[in-house]
């Protein structure tokens, strides 16, 4: 087959990189530079970024303060990688996290630094819950996404990812997430009934793990009431409650932790993605002290001490969570998103607003339409992705720090794309 | 309990960090700076580093060229984290890896960038082999270490790590590694017999995975003959051959890949640790093209595009593997290590030299003695760790780039520590 | 400890038999003789049998025709145990089963004789469905009971049985059975949605297995509509439909197979319990011919050819299913049971009629009350057991051949026991 | 396709029975009668039986005393199937088993009656060992055969049986059986080393399960020394020792239990096959009293109380194990077999005698030759099967009660068949 001429620019990737690559197929440019909410390709085109490295860049690209701190650290030959040895920058991060995040929220957690991927944090959390309870079963929910290593993948609902290994993914029981069974039918009722029924076939659980807003699953949100019932039943059953806040945490829903407004406190929390503030790999498992039963080095890994990330993570906390005003700013932008998407939805018969905070989107009904909108937006220099079981949700995941006019510019591109495609579709 | 005064310097860690922390218990200082083969604690003490971030710093700390390249990249707002989007720095890395590593060795592999931990690379490799073969069983070996996420942990032999999760780790069959059954008894014979016996109870394997030098397992080495028999039988059985070169690769054994001198070519290779050159999290799975059957994004992860690592990794390849002389330099130092450890062994009745290249060590017979030597060395400002099933092996894992006099200084510290302790023990 | 005097009669059992024994603890007599619907203990007391060996004696004890046929077979040195060799008595059974059961119902199944326990038939059915589909996941339902060997136990919901082995029971997904979520909420809707949702977390199933009336699970019944939706969705998903008719089959619900009136045809059916007619161990898996992909002896077992059972099984088919009238007789008795239990329920505030055919019972609300009723009945010489997740259901499982007056006598004992206990409870 | 005429006699089976049938393909006759060591087909041909229902008819077919006792029991309406209720015939069996088997051998076991298949007994034994130890891993051996239900199949080495379900069989570690690695290499050394090595990758075992003579695996025998080392290491590791005596027990090796001469006492023993004496389904798990931790009915099953089997089983014990002389008679016949097979082996270049007691056979090197011998014998009216990983072993499994002249007649048929085929082969 003659490859089209256009591929020549990408031949390095096409010739040498595995077929496993994904996002580059939707956004087929070579990117070279990024700042704030903007990204540039090698032809000099500027894009608005509504993807934010899948939520790993909540504070935008190359924040000036973090950048300066990181360059300073590197320049003075600071530790780059420190295993789990004690280092000054790790100490500074821990102190900042305690002072700026935990203490003000009256939260008491031990910090476990795991291998710097979200999946690794989830693996550690599940492993610990199983060690604490000496049980194997973990309750997880429809449309949950927790990573693709074997243990995390078992907890993940996505069939596309699940089927790859041709090995059964065991140790979990999946139940319907809040709202899954439709309005007026309580998924929590079913959960509680099956869990507590001696013949319901659910083995005593080590843990319940869930996202309060399902990022990859399509921006489904859990209500405070649902969460509280799930949590209470879990605790009655002797199970630990794990909140996977990898995507919804670090301010994405409007507060540092996504669960702050939901009336419960998890036993274990997983953080990653935006934790380093700069897009550098870093993960953290927060553990209620009574459950910190790890033996030394029981869950280890070479890159637990990615010190560059500790430097930027500390600065991110100090800059954004040290004072007041950040949560309010997020709220203002979230309302702008709500309004814009609501208006856009009016032009799409079956569209439905989903999510909360700066983790909102539009269920447009079909993969075809969502994909077409994403593509049209990219032509208009907006990077925006889809999510949901059928990739039917257009997902606005802009930096929390985006300027209001850039946010509105991006939302305008989405609205126009939706409008045009809707029109084209209705004429088709 | 009154905590001893000394702990005050570490109270941030002791109060807030999980019990999972490990290395910091053996080397209880706060480290602040590192350069080449030296590390400094916050009191200004300099240490010789024979640990090298567990093999993640084969080129030493804060290499000047990588450092300059990285600062330049950050300064000009280069992409920090790019998912699996196309970026200039990723393209440059791929090109360099192809040109400097694969092509000169007549190796043909596709590159899969996974989540930036070794365990994630192993998970991807196992998953892919299972997808290719539609089989689940993977053959692994006594004392193998492949990471602690569920899939990788199943392949890992270490009971201490295995027992944490209280969930059975399935999908593997473990057989004796080369030399495990003692001299003159072929572990390969047993492997071949059980594998090919229709009633041997080994289900048809998807893959065989092994390290050619077992890093954590105690510096056991696989002979060329053993490898070739294992590989041939694997291929007869329709299984893929995976070499986990996470610790033994990137020059550690004297050549870029550890298997270059062993007369076989793996179907899949996992790399991580020293791949970025600078200690930054990065992992790579090399896949023989015919087995690159991944669907797009089937095995995904947020930090697959740690662009800072791509920058330093490219410079590392250009600096160390672009010309000649590096392999020879490693060989010279390896011989220095061999000689020094051989001499040291003479003073320890049951000591035995293990490993090859700059991945050598001394089996001193007991955990107690190995631990005492490590501790004594640290008092003398040498950081050196133990390995092996009983932590009975003192493991010299210095940077490949260490200066000869610093190497000899470090080896002298080891020799003295061993000598003194041996003397003390014999008087006891 | 001084054992009470009364135990002396049972010391052989108490001294030598494992604690695993169960029913003998509720009905603590030594039984020596049985005929029709009556059983005698060694003191000469006669009991009415509403237990029928848990549904394995649908035609009552020691039927004269089967008894004569069996004695004749033994007397002439007929084969007792024939593996899966061809024997005359096996041929006669197969011919009778085809002629009297399959052909009249337009059913086309291959017959697989498995090890003579219900669990073994279930193991074979699950294994075959997995072989046919090359999938591992099996959908099973709350309160389902399919046996206690590992594969069957995975499909069983009962926690008491599930927890014994301390090994995870994998390969199944459990969903709510018809009616489980309460009136007006369709468990079939949830089943279909989760099954067909690409992110619902249900791996493509090999099979769906269910009982149309859950015997051990508390006499829950599946409606025709529910069954048809479940079956249609299973077939859309490429899964086989297995009906476990071990307890509900052989006429127990009024027709030979329990699914005859429900508007669907399973791909695989398991039979056991009353199949031999005489209480002798025998099991059968019926397989739609296109799915009979077994290789020879792939699922084997020594006692697949229990020839004594073949003799009595054939006679049972000829006697009860060869002519007309048997189904009508069951229907008459079923109505008597319905009426009697309905009346009894009036005296128990929360009692609820459950089941269908001669597989009916009364949910009396609590284990305490159900247990007390069972005990009171036994004092009045009626053997009747409880079922359900909380053992809260009194279960009438009389022989289908019971005389009407004996049936009414037994039902009267139940009514009186319930009445008395209800009175005592209300005074308490 | 036109079916060949010859099939007409078997059309009932060929049309209606599942492809799973096996033995009938090798011995394609319809059998109608059996007595002692003889079986008759429907054409009136008499066969000598060296198969004995795979070891389920150690006392031959239709023993007169058992037959009379069974007919008497049926005639007087004795209980046919009693669940685990107390019955007179169960009590009589227990008393006889205690008095005639356990007490004289100074063995102290509780008796658990399981579902009446060997696989079910194995499932119960594994489940109990896991319950006792709260561990999941079970050590099993190459060529072991323990049944085909999921739990038992995991312990079974045979790939042909293992591959059917397309579900991973987990919870076991397989090690080489005695002699597996060839002469002079101790499989016990490897077992002990891997088990006790903290990085050997064997999780702490719940149990070790093995046959002292591997029936299906090819008549491999375990030496007393190997057994004792295996047992000692198991006990050091906190594991229970299970002997699967389903085929090798009930006198087959010369003593009631196969382990009596091997210098150790198992913690759990499984019995089935010849236990009932008459070929009726019956199984028993013997449990050292301190491990009888079952809760009531935790491992249940409908046919645990196959009372017909209790009747014949008791008579078998009284007749054969109540006095002296039976063991001596077996020994005499075993020596006859040894001599005859040794002589036969002389004519087959690579033939090798295997097994012990009346569980001996000849490894003739290939499946083709073994199969041809079996077929030739059947033409000469001797029923004899093959075993071993390649079906390369001709297996003499005559009734223990066979008359000497009939034994010699059968052995002569084997010798002639081997001789002729050897001659034909050498001319080919």
PDB file of C-alpha atoms in Angstrom, chain A residues 20-183:
ATOM      1  CA  UNK A  20      -0.336   0.679  21.460  1.00  0.00           C
ATOM      2  CA  UNK A  21      -0.081   4.436  20.945  1.00  0.00           C
ATOM      3  CA  UNK A  22      -3.463   6.150  21.122  1.00  0.00           C
ATOM      4  CA  UNK A  23      -4.012   9.900  21.589  1.00  0.00           C
ATOM      5  CA  UNK A  24      -1.593  10.749  18.784  1.00  0.00           C
ATOM      6  CA  UNK A  25      -4.036   9.155  16.390  1.00  0.00           C
ATOM      7  CA  UNK A  26      -6.726  11.713  17.280  1.00  0.00           C
ATOM      8  CA  UNK A  27      -4.438  14.730  17.505  1.00  0.00           C
ATOM      9  CA  UNK A  28      -1.971  14.059  14.740  1.00  0.00           C
ATOM     10  CA  UNK A  29       0.577  16.826  15.158  1.00  0.00           C
ATOM     11  CA  UNK A  30       4.036  16.962  16.672  1.00  0.00           C
ATOM     12  CA  UNK A  31       3.881  19.166  19.745  1.00  0.00           C
ATOM     13  CA  UNK A  32       6.914  21.112  20.831  1.00  0.00           C
ATOM     14  CA  UNK A  33       6.022  23.734  23.399  1.00  0.00           C
ATOM     15  CA  UNK A  34       3.387  24.491  26.011  1.00  0.00           C
ATOM     16  CA  UNK A  35       2.571  27.295  28.412  1.00  0.00           C
ATOM     17  CA  UNK A  36      -0.433  27.754  30.636  1.00  0.00           C
ATOM     18  CA  UNK A  37      -3.436  26.521  28.688  1.00  0.00           C
ATOM     19  CA  UNK A  38      -1.748  26.677  25.305  1.00  0.00           C
ATOM     20  CA  UNK A  39       0.189  24.110  23.332  1.00  0.00           C
ATOM     21  CA  UNK A  40       2.128  24.628  20.106  1.00  0.00           C
ATOM     22  CA  UNK A  41       2.840  22.179  17.323  1.00  0.00           C
ATOM     23  CA  UNK A  42       6.049  22.194  15.336  1.00  0.00           C
ATOM     24  CA  UNK A  43       4.419  24.234  12.574  1.00  0.00           C
ATOM     25  CA  UNK A  44       3.847  27.003  15.060  1.00  0.00           C
ATOM     26  CA  UNK A  45       0.130  26.540  15.495  1.00  0.00           C
ATOM     27  CA  UNK A  46      -1.244  27.296  18.938  1.00  0.00           C
ATOM     28  CA  UNK A  47      -3.928  25.091  20.502  1.00  0.00           C
ATOM     29  CA  UNK A  48      -6.148  25.630  23.503  1.00  0.00           C
ATOM     30  CA  UNK A  49      -5.755  22.653  25.801  1.00  0.00           C
ATOM     31  CA  UNK A  50      -8.974  21.158  27.160  1.00  0.00           C
ATOM     32  CA  UNK A  51      -7.235  17.847  27.799  1.00  0.00           C
ATOM     33  CA  UNK A  52      -4.577  18.906  30.323  1.00  0.00           C
ATOM     34  CA  UNK A  53      -2.668  15.660  30.001  1.00  0.00           C
ATOM     35  CA  UNK A  54      -5.833  13.821  31.096  1.00  0.00           C
ATOM     36  CA  UNK A  55      -6.003  15.888  34.226  1.00  0.00           C
ATOM     37  CA  UNK A  56      -2.305  15.768  35.066  1.00  0.00           C
ATOM     38  CA  UNK A  57      -1.850  19.465  34.379  1.00  0.00           C
ATOM     39  CA  UNK A  58      -4.479  21.131  36.547  1.00  0.00           C
ATOM     40  CA  UNK A  59      -2.186  24.142  36.968  1.00  0.00           C
ATOM     41  CA  UNK A  60      -1.425  24.406  33.267  1.00  0.00           C
ATOM     42  CA  UNK A  61       1.832  23.866  31.443  1.00  0.00           C
ATOM     43  CA  UNK A  62       5.194  25.028  32.669  1.00  0.00           C
ATOM     44  CA  UNK A  63       4.048  27.193  35.560  1.00  0.00           C
ATOM     45  CA  UNK A  64       6.694  29.885  36.089  1.00  0.00           C
ATOM     46  CA  UNK A  65       7.191  29.296  39.798  1.00  0.00           C
ATOM     47  CA  UNK A  66       7.486  25.562  39.551  1.00  0.00           C
ATOM     48  CA  UNK A  67       9.740  25.943  36.545  1.00  0.00           C
ATOM     49  CA  UNK A  68      12.060  28.265  38.413  1.00  0.00           C
ATOM     50  CA  UNK A  69      12.126  26.004  41.452  1.00  0.00           C
ATOM     51  CA  UNK A  70      12.845  22.948  39.365  1.00  0.00           C
ATOM     52  CA  UNK A  71      15.633  24.592  37.388  1.00  0.00           C
ATOM     53  CA  UNK A  72      17.152  25.812  40.620  1.00  0.00           C
ATOM     54  CA  UNK A  73      17.025  22.310  42.085  1.00  0.00           C
ATOM     55  CA  UNK A  74      18.637  20.761  39.029  1.00  0.00           C
ATOM     56  CA  UNK A  75      21.242  23.513  38.811  1.00  0.00           C
ATOM     57  CA  UNK A  76      22.474  22.946  42.329  1.00  0.00           C
ATOM     58  CA  UNK A  77      22.726  19.179  41.766  1.00  0.00           C
ATOM     59  CA  UNK A  78      19.793  18.332  43.975  1.00  0.00           C
ATOM     60  CA  UNK A  79      18.850  14.682  44.216  1.00  0.00           C
ATOM     61  CA  UNK A  80      17.006  13.595  41.072  1.00  0.00           C
ATOM     62  CA  UNK A  81      15.922  10.166  42.139  1.00  0.00           C
ATOM     63  CA  UNK A  82      16.142   9.044  45.723  1.00  0.00           C
ATOM     64  CA  UNK A  83      14.321   5.732  46.101  1.00  0.00           C
ATOM     65  CA  UNK A  84      12.678   6.040  49.495  1.00  0.00           C
ATOM     66  CA  UNK A  85      15.737   7.529  51.122  1.00  0.00           C
ATOM     67  CA  UNK A  86      15.203  10.660  53.162  1.00  0.00           C
ATOM     68  CA  UNK A  87      15.825  13.825  51.148  1.00  0.00           C
ATOM     69  CA  UNK A  88      15.346  17.475  51.849  1.00  0.00           C
ATOM     70  CA  UNK A  89      12.867  17.943  49.021  1.00  0.00           C
ATOM     71  CA  UNK A  90      10.760  15.010  50.110  1.00  0.00           C
ATOM     72  CA  UNK A  91      10.664  16.407  53.628  1.00  0.00           C
ATOM     73  CA  UNK A  92       9.615  19.785  52.317  1.00  0.00           C
ATOM     74  CA  UNK A  93       6.839  18.238  50.287  1.00  0.00           C
ATOM     75  CA  UNK A  94       5.549  16.193  53.213  1.00  0.00           C
ATOM     76  CA  UNK A  95       5.575  19.247  55.467  1.00  0.00           C
ATOM     77  CA  UNK A  96       3.699  21.308  52.896  1.00  0.00           C
ATOM     78  CA  UNK A  97       1.172  18.575  52.245  1.00  0.00           C
ATOM     79  CA  UNK A  98       0.500  18.184  55.927  1.00  0.00           C
ATOM     80  CA  UNK A  99       0.334  21.919  56.615  1.00  0.00           C
ATOM     81  CA  UNK A 100      -1.634  23.033  53.529  1.00  0.00           C
ATOM     82  CA  UNK A 101      -3.787  20.032  52.675  1.00  0.00           C
ATOM     83  CA  UNK A 102      -4.316  17.678  55.580  1.00  0.00           C
ATOM     84  CA  UNK A 103      -4.294  19.861  58.665  1.00  0.00           C
ATOM     85  CA  UNK A 104      -6.729  22.531  57.426  1.00  0.00           C
ATOM     86  CA  UNK A 105      -9.187  19.794  56.500  1.00  0.00           C
ATOM     87  CA  UNK A 106      -8.771  17.943  59.785  1.00  0.00           C
ATOM     88  CA  UNK A 107      -7.606  14.908  57.892  1.00  0.00           C
ATOM     89  CA  UNK A 108      -5.196  12.457  59.408  1.00  0.00           C
ATOM     90  CA  UNK A 109      -3.401  10.277  56.898  1.00  0.00           C
ATOM     91  CA  UNK A 110      -0.015   8.622  56.563  1.00  0.00           C
ATOM     92  CA  UNK A 111       1.658   9.250  53.196  1.00  0.00           C
ATOM     93  CA  UNK A 112       2.877   6.345  51.104  1.00  0.00           C
ATOM     94  CA  UNK A 113       4.938   7.238  48.058  1.00  0.00           C
ATOM     95  CA  UNK A 114       4.476   4.490  45.492  1.00  0.00           C
ATOM     96  CA  UNK A 115       5.796   3.931  42.000  1.00  0.00           C
ATOM     97  CA  UNK A 116       4.802   7.160  40.213  1.00  0.00           C
ATOM     98  CA  UNK A 117       1.769   5.988  38.253  1.00  0.00           C
ATOM     99  CA  UNK A 118      -1.845   6.097  39.280  1.00  0.00           C
ATOM    100  CA  UNK A 119      -2.158   2.372  38.672  1.00  0.00           C
ATOM    101  CA  UNK A 120       0.648   1.719  41.114  1.00  0.00           C
ATOM    102  CA  UNK A 121      -1.095   3.771  43.788  1.00  0.00           C
ATOM    103  CA  UNK A 122      -4.286   1.787  43.208  1.00  0.00           C
ATOM    104  CA  UNK A 123      -2.350  -1.489  43.376  1.00  0.00           C
ATOM    105  CA  UNK A 124      -0.859  -0.415  46.694  1.00  0.00           C
ATOM    106  CA  UNK A 125      -4.230   0.673  48.062  1.00  0.00           C
ATOM    107  CA  UNK A 126      -5.916  -2.608  47.152  1.00  0.00           C
ATOM    108  CA  UNK A 127      -3.000  -4.615  48.476  1.00  0.00           C
ATOM    109  CA  UNK A 128      -3.048  -2.772  51.765  1.00  0.00           C
ATOM    110  CA  UNK A 129      -6.807  -3.158  52.207  1.00  0.00           C
ATOM    111  CA  UNK A 130      -6.418  -6.876  51.584  1.00  0.00           C
ATOM    112  CA  UNK A 131      -3.586  -7.062  54.072  1.00  0.00           C
ATOM    113  CA  UNK A 132      -5.568  -5.188  56.717  1.00  0.00           C
ATOM    114  CA  UNK A 133      -8.698  -7.279  56.353  1.00  0.00           C
ATOM    115  CA  UNK A 134      -7.176 -10.604  55.290  1.00  0.00           C
ATOM    116  CA  UNK A 135      -9.887 -10.709  52.627  1.00  0.00           C
ATOM    117  CA  UNK A 136      -9.555 -10.706  48.858  1.00  0.00           C
ATOM    118  CA  UNK A 137     -12.817  -9.393  47.440  1.00  0.00           C
ATOM    119  CA  UNK A 138     -13.005  -5.710  46.461  1.00  0.00           C
ATOM    120  CA  UNK A 139     -16.224  -4.009  45.450  1.00  0.00           C
ATOM    121  CA  UNK A 140     -15.952  -1.792  42.426  1.00  0.00           C
ATOM    122  CA  UNK A 141     -18.471  -0.096  40.182  1.00  0.00           C
ATOM    123  CA  UNK A 142     -19.745   0.042  36.641  1.00  0.00           C
ATOM    124  CA  UNK A 143     -17.733   2.474  34.526  1.00  0.00           C
ATOM    125  CA  UNK A 144     -14.970   2.775  37.119  1.00  0.00           C
ATOM    126  CA  UNK A 145     -11.461   3.298  35.769  1.00  0.00           C
ATOM    127  CA  UNK A 146      -8.464   2.638  37.983  1.00  0.00           C
ATOM    128  CA  UNK A 147      -5.569   1.760  35.678  1.00  0.00           C
ATOM    129  CA  UNK A 148      -4.359  -1.138  33.558  1.00  0.00           C
ATOM    130  CA  UNK A 149      -1.890  -3.151  35.631  1.00  0.00           C
ATOM    131  CA  UNK A 150      -3.446  -6.468  36.603  1.00  0.00           C
ATOM    132  CA  UNK A 151      -4.716  -5.564  40.045  1.00  0.00           C
ATOM    133  CA  UNK A 152      -5.982  -2.140  39.039  1.00  0.00           C
ATOM    134  CA  UNK A 153      -7.424  -3.483  35.802  1.00  0.00           C
ATOM    135  CA  UNK A 154      -9.519  -5.984  37.729  1.00  0.00           C
ATOM    136  CA  UNK A 155     -11.180  -2.985  39.361  1.00  0.00           C
ATOM    137  CA  UNK A 156     -11.624  -1.207  36.031  1.00  0.00           C
ATOM    138  CA  UNK A 157     -14.859  -1.717  34.128  1.00  0.00           C
ATOM    139  CA  UNK A 158     -13.708  -0.955  30.631  1.00  0.00           C
ATOM    140  CA  UNK A 159     -13.929  -4.056  28.465  1.00  0.00           C
ATOM    141  CA  UNK A 160     -11.564  -2.735  25.823  1.00  0.00           C
ATOM    142  CA  UNK A 161      -8.794  -2.551  28.376  1.00  0.00           C
ATOM    143  CA  UNK A 162      -9.883  -5.624  30.295  1.00  0.00           C
ATOM    144  CA  UNK A 163      -9.831  -8.053  27.414  1.00  0.00           C
ATOM    145  CA  UNK A 164      -6.225  -7.507  26.358  1.00  0.00           C
ATOM    146  CA  UNK A 165      -4.489  -9.866  28.705  1.00  0.00           C
ATOM    147  CA  UNK A 166      -6.584 -12.993  28.106  1.00  0.00           C
ATOM    148  CA  UNK A 167      -6.187 -13.742  31.791  1.00  0.00           C
ATOM    149  CA  UNK A 168      -9.138 -13.570  34.164  1.00  0.00           C
ATOM    150  CA  UNK A 169      -9.068 -10.486  36.353  1.00  0.00           C
ATOM    151  CA  UNK A 170     -10.153 -11.680  39.719  1.00  0.00           C
ATOM    152  CA  UNK A 171     -10.769 -10.487  43.240  1.00  0.00           C
ATOM    153  CA  UNK A 172     -13.499  -7.966  42.542  1.00  0.00           C
ATOM    154  CA  UNK A 173     -17.276  -7.727  42.541  1.00  0.00           C
ATOM    155  CA  UNK A 174     -18.804  -5.053  40.379  1.00  0.00           C
ATOM    156  CA  UNK A 175     -22.029  -3.272  41.311  1.00  0.00           C
ATOM    157  CA  UNK A 176     -23.994  -0.473  39.678  1.00  0.00           C
ATOM    158  CA  UNK A 177     -22.681   3.039  40.319  1.00  0.00           C
ATOM    159  CA  UNK A 178     -24.955   5.830  41.469  1.00  0.00           C
ATOM    160  CA  UNK A 179     -27.592   6.519  38.836  1.00  0.00           C
ATOM    161  CA  UNK A 180     -26.670   3.482  36.771  1.00  0.00           C
ATOM    162  CA  UNK A 181     -30.079   1.879  36.996  1.00  0.00           C
ATOM    163  CA  UNK A 182     -31.907   5.059  36.053  1.00  0.00           C
ATOM    164  CA  UNK A 183     -33.727   7.674  37.992  1.00  0.00           C
TER     165      UNK A 183
END
